[in-house]
Coordinates of C-alpha atoms in Angstrom, one line a residue:
M1 CA 6.8 17.2 32.9
P2 CA 10.0 19.2 32.8
G3 CA 9.7 22.2 30.5
G4 CA 6.2 21.0 29.5
L5 CA 7.6 17.9 27.7
P6 CA 6.1 14.5 28.6
M7 CA 8.6 12.0 30.1
A8 CA 8.9 8.4 28.9
E9 CA 6.8 5.8 30.8
Q10 CA 8.2 2.5 31.8
G11 CA 6.8 -0.9 31.0
E12 CA 7.8 -4.6 30.8
D13 CA 9.1 -5.6 27.4
R14 CA 9.0 -9.0 25.7
D15 CA 12.2 -10.1 27.6
G16 CA 10.8 -9.2 31.0
L17 CA 12.9 -6.0 31.3
M18 CA 11.6 -2.7 32.4
L19 CA 12.3 -0.3 29.6
D20 CA 11.1 3.2 28.7
R21 CA 8.0 3.4 26.6
L22 CA 8.4 6.1 24.0
H23 CA 5.6 7.5 21.8
V24 CA 6.9 8.1 18.3
P25 CA 4.6 9.6 15.5
L26 CA 5.2 8.7 11.9
G27 CA 3.8 11.0 9.1
P28 CA 2.1 12.7 7.6
L29 CA 5.0 14.6 5.9
L30 CA 7.5 11.8 5.4
A31 CA 8.9 11.2 2.0
D32 CA 7.3 8.2 0.2
W33 CA 4.6 8.1 2.8
P34 CA 0.8 8.0 2.2
A35 CA -0.5 11.5 2.2
D36 CA -2.6 12.5 5.3
L37 CA -1.6 9.3 7.2
T38 CA -0.3 9.6 10.8
I39 CA 0.6 6.6 12.9
K40 CA 1.5 6.9 16.5
L41 CA 3.8 4.1 17.8
T42 CA 4.6 3.1 21.3
V43 CA 8.2 1.7 21.3
Q44 CA 10.3 0.0 24.0
G45 CA 13.9 -0.2 23.0
D46 CA 13.7 -0.7 19.2
V47 CA 10.5 -2.9 19.4
I48 CA 7.0 -1.6 18.5
Q49 CA 4.5 -2.4 21.3
E50 CA 1.4 -0.6 19.9
A51 CA 0.4 1.3 16.8
D52 CA -2.6 3.7 16.3
V53 CA -3.8 5.4 13.2
E54 CA -5.0 8.9 13.6
D55 CA -6.3 11.9 11.7
L56 CA -8.0 10.1 8.9
P57 CA -9.7 12.3 6.3
T58 CA -13.5 12.4 6.5
P59 CA -15.8 12.2 3.5
T60 CA -16.2 15.6 1.9
A61 CA -18.9 16.7 -0.5
G62 CA -17.4 17.8 -3.8
V63 CA -13.9 16.4 -3.2
A64 CA -12.1 15.4 -6.4
A65 CA -12.4 11.8 -7.5
P66 CA -9.4 9.7 -6.4
F67 CA -7.1 9.5 -9.4
W68 CA -6.3 5.8 -9.3
V69 CA -9.9 4.6 -9.2
E70 CA -11.3 7.2 -11.6
P71 CA -12.1 4.5 -14.3
W72 CA -14.1 2.5 -11.7
L73 CA -16.1 5.6 -10.6
R74 CA -17.0 6.5 -14.2
A75 CA -18.0 2.9 -15.0
A76 CA -20.2 2.8 -11.8
E77 CA -22.0 5.9 -13.1
G78 CA -22.7 4.2 -16.4
D79 CA -20.0 5.6 -18.6
P80 CA -18.4 3.2 -21.1
V81 CA -14.9 2.3 -19.8
R82 CA -12.7 -0.3 -21.5
T83 CA -11.1 -3.1 -19.4
G84 CA -7.8 -2.2 -21.0
E85 CA -8.1 1.4 -19.7
A86 CA -8.7 0.1 -16.2
A87 CA -5.8 -2.4 -16.5
R88 CA -3.5 0.5 -17.5
R89 CA -4.5 2.6 -14.5
R90 CA -4.2 -0.4 -12.2
A91 CA -0.7 -1.3 -13.4
A92 CA 0.4 2.3 -13.1
A93 CA -1.0 2.5 -9.5
R94 CA 0.9 -0.6 -8.4
L95 CA 4.1 0.6 -10.0
D96 CA 3.6 3.8 -8.0
S97 CA 3.3 1.7 -4.8
L98 CA 6.3 -0.3 -5.7
A99 CA 8.3 2.9 -6.3
R100 CA 7.6 4.1 -2.8
L101 CA 8.5 0.7 -1.3
L102 CA 11.7 0.5 -3.2
S103 CA 12.6 4.1 -2.2
V104 CA 11.9 3.4 1.5
A105 CA 14.0 0.2 1.2
G106 CA 17.0 2.3 -0.1
W107 CA 16.9 1.2 -3.7
P108 CA 16.6 4.5 -5.6
A109 CA 17.6 3.2 -9.0
E110 CA 14.8 0.7 -9.2
A111 CA 12.4 3.2 -7.6
T112 CA 13.2 5.5 -10.5
A113 CA 12.7 2.6 -13.0
A114 CA 9.3 1.9 -11.5
R115 CA 8.3 5.6 -11.9
W116 CA 9.4 5.7 -15.5
L117 CA 7.3 2.6 -16.3
R118 CA 4.4 4.2 -14.4
D119 CA 4.7 7.5 -16.3
D120 CA 4.9 5.7 -19.7
L121 CA 1.8 3.7 -19.0
L122 CA -0.1 6.9 -17.9
D123 CA 1.1 8.6 -21.1
G124 CA -0.5 5.8 -23.2
A125 CA 2.5 3.8 -24.2
P126 CA 1.5 0.5 -25.9
G127 CA 2.2 -2.8 -24.1
A128 CA 4.9 -3.7 -26.6
A129 CA 6.8 -0.5 -25.7
V130 CA 7.1 -1.4 -22.0
T131 CA 7.0 -5.2 -21.8
S132 CA 10.7 -5.9 -22.2
R133 CA 11.6 -3.1 -19.7
L134 CA 8.9 -4.3 -17.3
D135 CA 10.2 -7.9 -17.5
R136 CA 13.7 -6.9 -16.7
F137 CA 12.5 -4.7 -13.8
A138 CA 10.2 -7.5 -12.4
R139 CA 13.0 -10.1 -12.6
G140 CA 15.5 -7.8 -10.9
V141 CA 13.2 -6.8 -8.0
G142 CA 11.4 -10.2 -7.7
R143 CA 14.7 -12.1 -7.5
S144 CA 16.6 -9.7 -5.3
R145 CA 17.8 -11.5 -2.2
T146 CA 18.6 -8.2 -0.4
M147 CA 15.1 -6.9 -1.0
A148 CA 13.6 -10.2 0.2
W149 CA 15.8 -10.3 3.3
M150 CA 14.8 -6.7 4.3
T151 CA 11.1 -7.4 4.0
R152 CA 10.7 -11.1 5.0
G153 CA 8.7 -11.9 8.1
I154 CA 7.3 -8.4 8.7
G155 CA 3.7 -7.3 8.4
S156 CA 2.5 -10.9 7.8
V157 CA -1.2 -11.3 6.9
S158 CA -2.7 -14.7 5.9
T159 CA -5.5 -14.9 3.3
E160 CA -7.9 -15.9 6.1
E161 CA -7.0 -12.8 8.2
A162 CA -7.3 -10.6 5.1
R163 CA -10.7 -12.0 4.3
E164 CA -11.9 -11.5 7.9
A165 CA -10.7 -7.9 7.8
G166 CA -12.4 -7.2 4.5
V167 CA -9.1 -6.8 2.7
S168 CA -9.2 -7.7 -1.0
G169 CA -6.8 -7.1 -4.0
P170 CA -3.1 -7.9 -3.8
A171 CA -2.9 -7.7 0.0
G172 CA -5.8 -10.2 0.2
R173 CA -4.2 -12.7 -2.2
A174 CA -0.5 -12.5 -1.2
D175 CA -0.9 -14.7 1.9
G176 CA 2.2 -13.6 3.7
D177 CA 4.6 -10.7 4.5
V178 CA 5.8 -7.6 2.7
T179 CA 7.9 -9.8 0.4
A180 CA 4.8 -11.7 -0.7
R181 CA 2.9 -8.5 -1.2
Y182 CA 5.4 -6.8 -3.5
R183 CA 5.9 -10.0 -5.5
Q184 CA 2.1 -10.1 -5.9
W185 CA 2.2 -6.5 -7.2
L186 CA 4.8 -7.6 -9.7
A187 CA 2.7 -10.5 -11.0
D188 CA -0.4 -8.4 -11.2
I189 CA 1.4 -5.6 -13.1
R190 CA 2.7 -8.0 -15.7
R191 CA -0.7 -9.5 -16.2
D192 CA -2.3 -6.1 -16.6
V193 CA 0.2 -4.9 -19.1
G194 CA -0.8 -7.9 -21.2
R195 CA -4.5 -6.7 -21.1
L196 CA -4.0 -3.1 -22.3
D197 CA -5.8 -3.8 -25.6
D198 CA -8.8 -5.5 -24.0
S199 CA -11.9 -3.6 -25.3
S200 CA -14.5 -5.4 -23.2
P201 CA -16.5 -3.1 -20.9
L202 CA -15.2 -2.7 -17.3
R203 CA -17.4 -4.3 -14.7
P204 CA -16.7 -2.2 -11.5
A205 CA -18.4 -4.8 -9.2
V206 CA -16.2 -7.6 -10.6
D207 CA -12.9 -6.1 -11.9
E208 CA -10.9 -5.0 -8.9
S209 CA -9.4 -1.5 -8.5
P210 CA -5.7 -1.0 -7.7
R211 CA -6.2 -1.8 -4.0
G212 CA -9.0 -4.2 -4.1
D213 CA -12.7 -4.5 -4.8
W214 CA -14.2 -1.1 -5.3
N215 CA -17.1 0.0 -3.1
G216 CA -18.0 3.6 -2.6
D217 CA -19.3 3.0 0.9
A218 CA -16.3 1.0 2.0
P219 CA -13.3 1.6 -0.3
P220 CA -10.6 -1.0 -0.3
S221 CA -8.1 1.4 1.4
A222 CA -10.4 1.6 4.4
A223 CA -9.8 -2.1 5.1
L224 CA -6.1 -1.7 4.6
I225 CA -6.0 1.1 7.2
A226 CA -8.2 -0.8 9.6
L227 CA -5.7 -3.7 9.3
L228 CA -2.6 -1.5 9.6
P229 CA -2.4 -0.9 13.4
R230 CA -1.7 -4.5 14.4
L231 CA 0.9 -5.2 11.7
P232 CA 3.9 -3.3 13.2
T233 CA 3.4 -4.8 16.7
G234 CA 6.4 -6.8 17.7
A235 CA 8.5 -5.5 14.7
E236 CA 11.5 -3.3 15.0
L237 CA 11.0 0.4 14.6
A238 CA 13.0 0.4 11.4
A239 CA 10.5 -2.0 9.8
A240 CA 7.5 0.3 10.4
R241 CA 7.9 2.3 7.2
L242 CA 8.4 -0.9 5.1
I243 CA 5.2 -2.3 6.5
V244 CA 3.2 0.8 5.6
A245 CA 4.8 1.0 2.1
G246 CA 4.0 -2.7 1.6
L247 CA 0.3 -1.9 2.0
D248 CA 0.3 1.6 0.6
P249 CA -3.3 2.6 1.4
D250 CA -4.7 5.6 -0.7
L251 CA -6.4 8.0 1.7
D252 CA -7.9 9.9 -1.2
E253 CA -10.3 6.9 -1.4
L254 CA -11.5 7.7 2.1
A255 CA -12.0 11.4 1.5
A256 CA -14.2 10.6 -1.5
S257 CA -16.1 7.7 0.1
R258 CA -19.7 7.9 1.2
R259 CA -19.1 6.8 4.8
E260 CA -16.6 7.8 7.5
V261 CA -14.1 5.2 8.4
T262 CA -13.3 4.4 12.1
V263 CA -10.0 2.8 13.0
R264 CA -9.1 1.3 16.4
G265 CA -5.6 0.3 17.2

C-alpha cells in the first residue's frame, strides 16, 4: 500500500477480461442525495459489480418525527387527521423526490418547477391553484423521450420482487425500471391533488404514506434500502445516482422507527 493508500484489486469482468476492481463510495454529502446514506460500490471499468449500504441511522429516543409521514404518526396516535391533509403531504413528498431525480438527470428547469409545486402544496394552496401547472409539468416530464432514454432499463424491480422484499407504495406498483417509477410518482401526485378536499379520516393502516404502507416497526424506507444494494449491479457507474434518486428512501424514517434495520449487500 504505497503511501498508506490501498491499491486496486483485479478481477474478471463480464467480458472475461481482467480489470482493476475499484472501491467507490457515494454519499453522504452529495447534492440531491438522501441524507445520511452511504453506498460503497465495487467497480470494474465503468460497470458496477457490487454495492453495499453502510452507516444507517439507528433508532433514537426522542428524535423528531419524520416530516413526510407526520400525518400518519398523528393518526396512529388517535389524533383526527383528514385524508386530504395526508394526500397533500404525500403529493408534496413525491414532488420533492421528483425534483431530486430531475436534478440528478440534469434537468434543472423541471426540478425547479417540481419544487415550486411542492412548496405551494405545503403552503396550503387549493387544488384549483396548482392543477393546471401540475398537468403541464406531468405531461412534459412524463412524455420526455430524453428522460425516458436516460432512465430506461436501470434499477428494474418487478411487482413480485417488490412484494418479496416488502416494498410497497409507488416502487411496489411501478413494475419496472426508474422510468416506470417516476411515471408512477406522476400518476400518484395527480390523483392526490384531486383529493385535497377529502374530509374523511385518515386510516394509517390502509392509506399509504409517501413511500409505502406505514409501519413504525418496519417503515417503508427500510424495505427500499434493503432492496437498494442489488439494483446497481451490472449498471454503469453513471447510472448509480439515478437508481438511488428513483427510489429516494427517507432515512429519517429509520431514525424514528422502533427497530434497527439491517442491510446486507
